Coordinates of C-alpha atoms in Angstrom, one line a residue:
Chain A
X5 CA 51.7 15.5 10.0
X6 CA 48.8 17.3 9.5
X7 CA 45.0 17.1 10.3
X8 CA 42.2 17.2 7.4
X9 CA 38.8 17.9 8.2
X10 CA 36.5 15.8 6.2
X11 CA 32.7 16.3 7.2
X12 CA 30.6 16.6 10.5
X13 CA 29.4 14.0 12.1
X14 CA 26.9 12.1 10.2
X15 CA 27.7 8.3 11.0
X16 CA 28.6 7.3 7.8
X17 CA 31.8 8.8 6.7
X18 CA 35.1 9.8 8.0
X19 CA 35.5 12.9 10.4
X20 CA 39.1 13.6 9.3
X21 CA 42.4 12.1 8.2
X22 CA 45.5 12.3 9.2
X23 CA 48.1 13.3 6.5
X24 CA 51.6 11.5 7.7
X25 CA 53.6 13.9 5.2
X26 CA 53.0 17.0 3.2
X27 CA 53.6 16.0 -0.4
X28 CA 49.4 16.1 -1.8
X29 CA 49.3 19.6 -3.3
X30 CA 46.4 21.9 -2.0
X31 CA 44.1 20.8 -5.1
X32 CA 44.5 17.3 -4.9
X33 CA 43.8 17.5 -0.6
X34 CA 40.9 19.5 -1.2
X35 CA 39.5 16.5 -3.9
X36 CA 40.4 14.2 -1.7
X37 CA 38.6 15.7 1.3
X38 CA 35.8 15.7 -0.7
X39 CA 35.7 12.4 -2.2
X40 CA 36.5 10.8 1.7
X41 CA 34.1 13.4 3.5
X42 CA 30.9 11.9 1.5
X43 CA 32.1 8.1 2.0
X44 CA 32.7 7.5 -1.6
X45 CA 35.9 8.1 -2.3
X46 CA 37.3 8.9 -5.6
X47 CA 33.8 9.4 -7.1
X48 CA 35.1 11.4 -9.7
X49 CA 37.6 9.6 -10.8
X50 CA 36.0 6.4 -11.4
X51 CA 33.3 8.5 -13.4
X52 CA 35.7 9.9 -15.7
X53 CA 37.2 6.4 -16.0
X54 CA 34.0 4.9 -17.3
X55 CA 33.4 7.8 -19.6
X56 CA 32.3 6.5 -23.2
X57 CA 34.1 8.7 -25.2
X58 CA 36.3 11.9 -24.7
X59 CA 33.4 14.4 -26.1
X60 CA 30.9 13.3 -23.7
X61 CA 31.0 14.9 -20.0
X62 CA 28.7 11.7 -18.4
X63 CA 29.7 8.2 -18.0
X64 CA 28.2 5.0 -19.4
X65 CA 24.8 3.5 -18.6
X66 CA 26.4 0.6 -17.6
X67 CA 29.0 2.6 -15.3
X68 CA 25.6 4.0 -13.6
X69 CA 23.8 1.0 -13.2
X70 CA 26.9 -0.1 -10.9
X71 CA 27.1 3.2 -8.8
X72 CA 22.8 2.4 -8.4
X73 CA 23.5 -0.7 -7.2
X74 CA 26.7 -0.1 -4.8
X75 CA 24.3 3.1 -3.2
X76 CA 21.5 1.0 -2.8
X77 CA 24.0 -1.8 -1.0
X78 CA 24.6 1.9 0.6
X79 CA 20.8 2.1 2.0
X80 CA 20.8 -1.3 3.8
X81 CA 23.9 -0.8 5.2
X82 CA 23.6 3.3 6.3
X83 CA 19.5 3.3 6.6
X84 CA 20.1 6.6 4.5
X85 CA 17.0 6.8 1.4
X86 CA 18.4 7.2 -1.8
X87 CA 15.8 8.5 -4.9
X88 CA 16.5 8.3 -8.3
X89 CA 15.0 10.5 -11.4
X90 CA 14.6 10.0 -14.8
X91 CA 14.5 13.4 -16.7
X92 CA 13.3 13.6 -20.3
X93 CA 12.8 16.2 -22.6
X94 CA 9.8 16.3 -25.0
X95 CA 11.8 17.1 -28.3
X96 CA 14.8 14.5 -28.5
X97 CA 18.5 16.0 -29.6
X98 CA 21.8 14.2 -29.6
X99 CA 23.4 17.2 -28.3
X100 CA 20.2 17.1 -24.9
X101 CA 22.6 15.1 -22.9
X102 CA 25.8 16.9 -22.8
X103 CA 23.8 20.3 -22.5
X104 CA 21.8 19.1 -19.9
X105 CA 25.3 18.0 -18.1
X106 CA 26.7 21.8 -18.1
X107 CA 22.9 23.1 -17.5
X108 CA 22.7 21.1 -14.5
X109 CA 26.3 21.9 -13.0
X110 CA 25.3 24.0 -10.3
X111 CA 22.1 21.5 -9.4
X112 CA 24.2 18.5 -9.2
X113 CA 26.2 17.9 -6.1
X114 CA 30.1 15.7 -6.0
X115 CA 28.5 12.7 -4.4
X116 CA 25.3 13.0 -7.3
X117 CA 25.7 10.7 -10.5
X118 CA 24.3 11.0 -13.8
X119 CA 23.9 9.6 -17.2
X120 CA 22.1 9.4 -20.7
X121 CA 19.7 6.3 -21.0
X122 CA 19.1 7.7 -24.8
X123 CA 19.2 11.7 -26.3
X124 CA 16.0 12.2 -24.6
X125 CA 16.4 10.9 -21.4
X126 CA 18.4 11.6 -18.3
X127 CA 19.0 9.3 -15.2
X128 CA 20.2 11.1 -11.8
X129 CA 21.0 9.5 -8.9
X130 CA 20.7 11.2 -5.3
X131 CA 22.4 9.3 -2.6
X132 CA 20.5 10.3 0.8
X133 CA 18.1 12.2 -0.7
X134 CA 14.4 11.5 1.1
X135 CA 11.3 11.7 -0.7
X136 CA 10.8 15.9 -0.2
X137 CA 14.3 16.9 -0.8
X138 CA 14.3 14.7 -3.8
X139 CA 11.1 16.5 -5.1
X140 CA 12.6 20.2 -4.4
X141 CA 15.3 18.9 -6.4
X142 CA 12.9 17.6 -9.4
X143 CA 11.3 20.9 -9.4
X144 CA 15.1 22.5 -9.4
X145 CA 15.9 20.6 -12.2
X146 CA 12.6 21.0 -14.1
X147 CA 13.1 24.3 -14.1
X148 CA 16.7 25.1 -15.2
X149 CA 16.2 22.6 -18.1
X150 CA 13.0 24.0 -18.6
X151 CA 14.4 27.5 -19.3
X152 CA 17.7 26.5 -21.2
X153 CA 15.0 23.8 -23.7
X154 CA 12.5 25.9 -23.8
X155 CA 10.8 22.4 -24.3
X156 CA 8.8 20.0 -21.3
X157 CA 10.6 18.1 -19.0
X158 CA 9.0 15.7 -17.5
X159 CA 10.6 13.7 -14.7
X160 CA 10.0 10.3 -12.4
X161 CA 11.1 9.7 -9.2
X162 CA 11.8 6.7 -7.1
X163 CA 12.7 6.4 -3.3
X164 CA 14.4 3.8 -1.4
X165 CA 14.1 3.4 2.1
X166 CA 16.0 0.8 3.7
X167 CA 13.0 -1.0 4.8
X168 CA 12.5 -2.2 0.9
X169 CA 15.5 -2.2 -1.1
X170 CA 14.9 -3.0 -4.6
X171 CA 17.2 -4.5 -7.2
X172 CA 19.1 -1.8 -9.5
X173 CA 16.8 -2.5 -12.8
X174 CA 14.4 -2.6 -10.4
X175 CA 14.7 0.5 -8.7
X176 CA 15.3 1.9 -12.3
X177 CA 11.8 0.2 -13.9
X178 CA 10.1 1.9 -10.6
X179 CA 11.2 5.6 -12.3
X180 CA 10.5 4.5 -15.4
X181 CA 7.0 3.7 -14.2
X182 CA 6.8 7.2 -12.9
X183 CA 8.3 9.0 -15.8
X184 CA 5.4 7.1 -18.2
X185 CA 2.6 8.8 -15.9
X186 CA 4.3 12.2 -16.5
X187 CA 4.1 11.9 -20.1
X188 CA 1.0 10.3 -20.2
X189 CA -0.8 12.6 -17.3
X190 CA -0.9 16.8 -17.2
X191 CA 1.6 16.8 -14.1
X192 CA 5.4 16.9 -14.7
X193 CA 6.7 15.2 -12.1
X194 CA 5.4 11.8 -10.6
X195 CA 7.0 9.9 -7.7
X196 CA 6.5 6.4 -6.4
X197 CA 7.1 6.0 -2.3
X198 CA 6.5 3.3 -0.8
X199 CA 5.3 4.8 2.6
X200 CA 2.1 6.5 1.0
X201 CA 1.0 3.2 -0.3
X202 CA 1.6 1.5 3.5
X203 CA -0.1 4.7 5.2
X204 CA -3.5 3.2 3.4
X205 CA -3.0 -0.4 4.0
X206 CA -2.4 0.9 7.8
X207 CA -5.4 2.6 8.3
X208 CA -8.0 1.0 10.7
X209 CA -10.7 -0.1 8.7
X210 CA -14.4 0.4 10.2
X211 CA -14.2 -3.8 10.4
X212 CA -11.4 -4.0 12.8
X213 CA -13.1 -1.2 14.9
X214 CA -16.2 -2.8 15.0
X215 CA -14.3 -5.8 16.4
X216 CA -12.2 -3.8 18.7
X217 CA -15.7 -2.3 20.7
X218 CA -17.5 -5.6 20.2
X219 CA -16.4 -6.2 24.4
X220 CA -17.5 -2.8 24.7
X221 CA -21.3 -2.8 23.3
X222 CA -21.2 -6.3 24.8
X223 CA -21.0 -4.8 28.3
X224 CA -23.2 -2.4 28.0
X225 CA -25.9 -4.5 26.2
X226 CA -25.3 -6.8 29.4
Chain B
X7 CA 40.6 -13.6 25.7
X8 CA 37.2 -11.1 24.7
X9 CA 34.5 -12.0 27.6
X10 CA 31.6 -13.3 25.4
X11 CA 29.3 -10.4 26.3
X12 CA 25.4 -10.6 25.2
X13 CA 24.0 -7.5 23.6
X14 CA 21.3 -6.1 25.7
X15 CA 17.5 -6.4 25.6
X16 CA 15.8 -3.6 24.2
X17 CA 12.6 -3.2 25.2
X18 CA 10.5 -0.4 23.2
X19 CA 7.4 0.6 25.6
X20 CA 4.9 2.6 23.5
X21 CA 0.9 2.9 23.5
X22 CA -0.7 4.9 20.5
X23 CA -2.3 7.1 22.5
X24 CA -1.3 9.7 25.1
X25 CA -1.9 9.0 28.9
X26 CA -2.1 6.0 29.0
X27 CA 0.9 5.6 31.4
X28 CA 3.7 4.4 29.5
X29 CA 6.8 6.9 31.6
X30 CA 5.1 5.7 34.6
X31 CA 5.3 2.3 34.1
X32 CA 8.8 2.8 32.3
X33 CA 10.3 4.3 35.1
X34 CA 9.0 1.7 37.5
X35 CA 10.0 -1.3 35.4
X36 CA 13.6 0.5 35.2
X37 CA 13.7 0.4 39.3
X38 CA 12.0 -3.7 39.8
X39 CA 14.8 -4.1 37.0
X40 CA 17.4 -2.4 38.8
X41 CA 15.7 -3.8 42.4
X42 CA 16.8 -7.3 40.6
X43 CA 20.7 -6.3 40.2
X44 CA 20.0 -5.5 36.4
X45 CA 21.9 -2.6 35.3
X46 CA 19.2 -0.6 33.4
X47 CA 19.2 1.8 30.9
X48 CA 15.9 3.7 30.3
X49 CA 16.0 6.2 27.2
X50 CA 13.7 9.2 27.1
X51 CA 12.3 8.5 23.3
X52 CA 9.9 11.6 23.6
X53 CA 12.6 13.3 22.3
X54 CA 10.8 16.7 22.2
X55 CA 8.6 16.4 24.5
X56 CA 9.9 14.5 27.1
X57 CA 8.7 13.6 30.6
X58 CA 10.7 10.9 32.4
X59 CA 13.0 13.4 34.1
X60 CA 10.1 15.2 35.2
X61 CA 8.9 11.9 36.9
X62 CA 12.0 11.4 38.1
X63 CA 12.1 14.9 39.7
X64 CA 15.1 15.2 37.9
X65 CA 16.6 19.2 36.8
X66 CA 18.9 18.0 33.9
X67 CA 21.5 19.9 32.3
X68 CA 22.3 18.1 29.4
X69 CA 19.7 16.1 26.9
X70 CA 19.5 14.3 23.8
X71 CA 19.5 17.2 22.2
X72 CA 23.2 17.6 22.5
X73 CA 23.4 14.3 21.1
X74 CA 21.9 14.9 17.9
X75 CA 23.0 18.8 17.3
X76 CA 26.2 18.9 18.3
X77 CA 27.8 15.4 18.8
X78 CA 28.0 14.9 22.8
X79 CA 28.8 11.1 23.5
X80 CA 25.5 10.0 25.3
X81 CA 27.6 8.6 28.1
X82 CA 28.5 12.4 29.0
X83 CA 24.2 13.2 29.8
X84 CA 23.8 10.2 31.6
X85 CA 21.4 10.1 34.8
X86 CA 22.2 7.6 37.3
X87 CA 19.3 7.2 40.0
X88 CA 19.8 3.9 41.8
X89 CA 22.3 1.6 42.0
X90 CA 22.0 -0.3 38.1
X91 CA 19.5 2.4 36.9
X92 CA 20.3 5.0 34.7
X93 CA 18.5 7.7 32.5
X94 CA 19.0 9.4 29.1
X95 CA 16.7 12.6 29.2
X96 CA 15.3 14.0 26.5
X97 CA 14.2 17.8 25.6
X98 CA 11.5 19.4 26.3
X99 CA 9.6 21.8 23.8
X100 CA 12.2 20.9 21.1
X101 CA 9.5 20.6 18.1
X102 CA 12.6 19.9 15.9
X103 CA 13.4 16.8 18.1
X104 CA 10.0 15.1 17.3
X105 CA 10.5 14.9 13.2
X106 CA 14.6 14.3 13.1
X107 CA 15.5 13.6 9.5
X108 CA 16.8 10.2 8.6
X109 CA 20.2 11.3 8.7
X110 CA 19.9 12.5 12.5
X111 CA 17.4 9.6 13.2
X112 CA 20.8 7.1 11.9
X113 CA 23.5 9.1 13.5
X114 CA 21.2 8.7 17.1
X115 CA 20.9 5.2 17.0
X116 CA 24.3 4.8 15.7
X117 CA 25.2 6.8 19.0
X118 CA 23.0 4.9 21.3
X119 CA 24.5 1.6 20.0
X120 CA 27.8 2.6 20.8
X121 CA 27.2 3.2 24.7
X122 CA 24.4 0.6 25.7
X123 CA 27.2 -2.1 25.7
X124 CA 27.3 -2.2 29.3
X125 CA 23.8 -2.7 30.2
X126 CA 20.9 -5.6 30.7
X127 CA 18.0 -3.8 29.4
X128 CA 17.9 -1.2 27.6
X129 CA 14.0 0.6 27.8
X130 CA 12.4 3.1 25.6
X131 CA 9.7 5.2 26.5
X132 CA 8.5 6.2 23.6
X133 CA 6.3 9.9 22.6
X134 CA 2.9 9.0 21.8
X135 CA 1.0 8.7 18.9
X136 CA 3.1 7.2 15.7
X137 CA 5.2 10.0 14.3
X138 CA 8.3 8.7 12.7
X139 CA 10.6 8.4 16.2
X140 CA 7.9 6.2 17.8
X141 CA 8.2 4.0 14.7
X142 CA 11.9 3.6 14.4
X143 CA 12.5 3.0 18.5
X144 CA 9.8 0.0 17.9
X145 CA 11.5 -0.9 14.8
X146 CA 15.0 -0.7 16.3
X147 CA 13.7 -2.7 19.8
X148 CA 13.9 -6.5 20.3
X149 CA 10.5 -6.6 21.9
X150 CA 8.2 -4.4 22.2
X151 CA 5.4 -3.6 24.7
X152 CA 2.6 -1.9 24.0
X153 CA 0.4 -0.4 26.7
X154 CA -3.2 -0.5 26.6
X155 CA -6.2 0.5 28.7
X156 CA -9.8 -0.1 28.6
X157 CA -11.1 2.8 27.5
X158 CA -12.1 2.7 23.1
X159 CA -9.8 5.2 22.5
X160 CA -6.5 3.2 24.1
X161 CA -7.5 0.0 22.5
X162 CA -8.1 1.7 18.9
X163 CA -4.9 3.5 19.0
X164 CA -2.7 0.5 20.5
X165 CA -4.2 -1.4 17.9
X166 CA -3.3 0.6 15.2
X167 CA 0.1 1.2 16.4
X168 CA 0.1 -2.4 15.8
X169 CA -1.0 -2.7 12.7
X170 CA 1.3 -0.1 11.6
X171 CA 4.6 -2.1 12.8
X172 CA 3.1 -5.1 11.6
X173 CA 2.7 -3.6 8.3
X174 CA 5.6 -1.7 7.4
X175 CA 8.0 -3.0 9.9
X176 CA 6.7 -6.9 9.6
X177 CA 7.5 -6.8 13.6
X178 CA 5.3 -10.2 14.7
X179 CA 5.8 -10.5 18.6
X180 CA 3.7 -7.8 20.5
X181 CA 3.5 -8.0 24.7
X182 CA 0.2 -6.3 25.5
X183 CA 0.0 -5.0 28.9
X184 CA -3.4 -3.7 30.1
X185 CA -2.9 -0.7 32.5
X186 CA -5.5 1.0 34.4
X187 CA -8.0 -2.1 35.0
X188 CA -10.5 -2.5 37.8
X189 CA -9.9 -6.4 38.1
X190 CA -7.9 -8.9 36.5
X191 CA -10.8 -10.5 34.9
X192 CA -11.4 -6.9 33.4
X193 CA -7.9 -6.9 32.2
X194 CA -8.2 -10.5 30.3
X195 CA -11.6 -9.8 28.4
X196 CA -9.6 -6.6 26.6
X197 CA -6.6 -8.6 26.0
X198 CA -8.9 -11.9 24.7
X199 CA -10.9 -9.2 22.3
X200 CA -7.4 -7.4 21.3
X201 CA -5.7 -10.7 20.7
X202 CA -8.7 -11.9 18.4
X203 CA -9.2 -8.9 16.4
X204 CA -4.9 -8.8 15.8
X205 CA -5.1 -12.2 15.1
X206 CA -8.3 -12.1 13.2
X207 CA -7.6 -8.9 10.3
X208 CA -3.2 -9.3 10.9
X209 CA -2.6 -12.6 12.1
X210 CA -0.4 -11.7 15.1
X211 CA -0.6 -13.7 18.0
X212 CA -0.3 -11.1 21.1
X213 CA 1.3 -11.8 24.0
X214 CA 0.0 -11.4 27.7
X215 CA 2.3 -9.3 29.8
X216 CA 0.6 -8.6 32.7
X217 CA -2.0 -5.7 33.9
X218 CA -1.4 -3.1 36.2
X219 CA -4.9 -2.4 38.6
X220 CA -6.4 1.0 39.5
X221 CA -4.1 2.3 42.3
X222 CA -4.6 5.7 44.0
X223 CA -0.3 5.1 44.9
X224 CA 0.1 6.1 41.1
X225 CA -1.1 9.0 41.2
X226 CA 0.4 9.9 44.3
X227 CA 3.8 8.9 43.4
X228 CA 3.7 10.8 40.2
X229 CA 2.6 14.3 42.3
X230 CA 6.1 13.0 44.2
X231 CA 7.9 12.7 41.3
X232 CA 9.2 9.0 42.5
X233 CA 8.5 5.9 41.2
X234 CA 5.5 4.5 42.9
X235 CA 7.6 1.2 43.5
X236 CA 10.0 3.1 45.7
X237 CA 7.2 5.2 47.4
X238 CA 4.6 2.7 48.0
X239 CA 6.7 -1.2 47.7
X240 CA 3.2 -2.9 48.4
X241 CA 1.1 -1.0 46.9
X242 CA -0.9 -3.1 44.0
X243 CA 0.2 -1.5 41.4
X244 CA 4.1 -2.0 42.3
X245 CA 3.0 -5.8 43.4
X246 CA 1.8 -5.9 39.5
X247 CA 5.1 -4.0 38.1
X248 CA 6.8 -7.0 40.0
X249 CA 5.2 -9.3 38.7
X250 CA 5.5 -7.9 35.1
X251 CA 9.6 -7.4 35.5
X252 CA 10.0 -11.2 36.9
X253 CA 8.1 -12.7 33.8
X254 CA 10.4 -10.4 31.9
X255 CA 13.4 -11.8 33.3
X256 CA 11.9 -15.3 33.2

């Protein structure tokens, strides 16, 4: 028997197995320890199984619209955020989206998913990503493809919190939103976040204070 | 046969702003709680700035800290004061402890969960203001107290605390208590002009916990670093913490 380390303590995946027999060879533990340490096991595999063709390196849309929804079941059930971006390149190119894939090897982590929408356009999924770390990545990103292109990239963002999860399309049509303001505006990188938005509607308005000391002036008028 | 064992009450205790005596009245609830065979589990939620040992005159080894960095069950920094009541001390001058990432803030509550089996109540004295931990203890509580006192600064920043639950959280029930008053009738007139302003701009319906009067035995059991309901029994403001814990249990 023999003990596998698998992550640190994080509440959400497994700290280690325990092998009953020593038959896995080292290459296929070490995948396995992986895929098991991040709580989605056999990530991988069921990527390559949903490839669209042999030449391409990135799975299906379709394939990615079901690893969006099963992380975002992931947010309500974890209370782990989860952002989503939406990369696109000003000059379109068939080749964009396999390039991008090898560009973006050392940005993309095992437990990270991506896939074309179109030859312009990029989706990339980042399970327990918050809002800042999400941005550092963007700007990652932006930058690598930036250089390799030599075009603008432009890129939206969407958090979920577990407060408000959205629907898959939902959650993709939130990105989308973003990516149109970063074509349309002189930024390159927009983000929708729900908690800026409540921050304003929980400000005390100059109303509810003048309600609040209305005792107050009361007394003292009396 | 499983015994068909109720989860506990947790009972967030929080106030906006600072001083306005939510660890004393934490730690005195804990004891009436305790004083009514409750066992009682009071968690330090000023995670990096924390005070209820200090009140408690307490020198502790081991905090929350250890929970979070390195994995120590919770069980293992327990406190036990009295009979039934029991502490879970926090750090002090930890800045890293007042913004954990969501990640930590999961893997606490996860841990807490695990371990407050065994209790009645479970009470959080929460850090002040309405940084992120403040927010997630409330959200994470069954009921939640907030503690207000007359002054325009208390009642502003218990109302926005508040609004801000209301808001993002969509948490409805709120027990007000008024702390610090000079008379009961004092201590109504705030909560009638809080409850119409919450109702009026949020439409929450407040409720009236109780108010805890002026007492010169507060101060002086805080100097003693003992609850003032163990040093002074009768004194009003441990009559009034009575009085709040049996509507609590009623």
């Amino acid at each position: 028997m023999e003990l596998l380390p698998l992550s640190e303590e994080n509440g959400c995946a497994p700290r280690a197995a325990l092998l009953l027999d020593r038959t896995l060879a080292p290459t296929r533990k070490e995948a396995l320890a992986r895929a098991l340490g991040s709580g989605r096991p056999e990530t991988r595999e069921k990527q390559r199984a949903a490839l669209p063709d042999q030449l391409s390196p990135l799975p299906a849309i379709e394939h990615f619209i079901g690893c969006l929804q099963a992380e975002l079941n992931r947010v309500k059930q974890t209370r782990l955020p989860c952002s989503l971006l939406l990369i696109r390149v000003a000059a379109p190119d068939v080749s964009f989206p396999r390039q991008a894939a090898v560009n973006l090897t050392k940005e993309i982590a095992g437990e990270h998913h991506l896939a074309p929408l179109d030859h312009a356009t990029l989706a990339l999924l980042l399970p327990g990503l918050n809002r800042d770390r999400a941005l550092r990545q963007a700007g990652a990103i932006q930058q690598v493809l930036a250089a390799e292109t030599e075009v603008r990239v432009k890129i939206g963002l969407a958090v979920c919190l577990a407060r408000a999860v959205p629907a898959a399309r939902e959650f993709m049509d939130m990105a989308l939103a973003e990516l149109q303001k970063a074509e349309q505006r002189t930024g390159d990188i927009f983000y929708s976040f729900q908690q800026q938005e409540e921050d304003d509607a929980c400000q005390v308005t100059p109303e509810e204070r003048a309600q609040l000391f209305s005792l107050l002036h009361k007394g003292k008028k009396e | 046969m499983t015994a068909n064992k109720q989860k506990p009450q947790i009972i967030c205790i929080s106030s906006g702003k600072g001083g306005v005596g939510k660890t004393s009245f934490s730690i005195n609830l804990a004891a009436a709680l305790s004083a009514r065979s409750r066992r009682v589990l009071l968690i330090d939620g000023d995670l990096g700035l924390a005070n209820v040992d200090v009140m408690l005159g307490l020198n502790v080894r081991h905090t929350l800290r250890e929970t979070v960095e390195e994995g120590r069950d919770p069980r293992e920094i327990l406190v036990e004061i009295m009979p039934g009541f029991f502490v879970l001390p926090a750090s002090s001058g930890v800045p890293e402890m007042a913004s954990l990432s969501y990640e930590e803030q999961a893997f606490l509550i996860d841990s807490l969960e695990r371990m407050i089996g065994n209790f009645d109540f479970v009470l959080v004295d929460t850090a002040a203001g309405v940084g992120e931990s403040v927010l997630w203890f409330n959200n994470w509580a069954g009921k939640n107290i907030t503690l207000l006192s007359p002054d325009p600064t208390a009642i502003t920043d218990a109302y926005a605390l508040i609004k801000i639950m209301k808001t993002r959280y969509n948490k409805k029930d709120f027990h007000l208590i008024i702390n610090n008053v000079k008379s009961r009738k004092e201590a109504q007139e705030v909560f009638a002009n809080m409850s119409a302003v919450l109702e009026n701009f949020l439409g929450v319906k407040p409720w009236y916990q109780g108010a805890i009067p002026q007492d010169s035995a507060v101060a002086m059991a805080v100097r003693q670093q003992k609850p003032f309901l163990l040093a002074q029994p009768k004194a009003r403001a441990s009559l009034a913490v009575m009085e709040i814990c049996n509507k609590i249990l009623s």
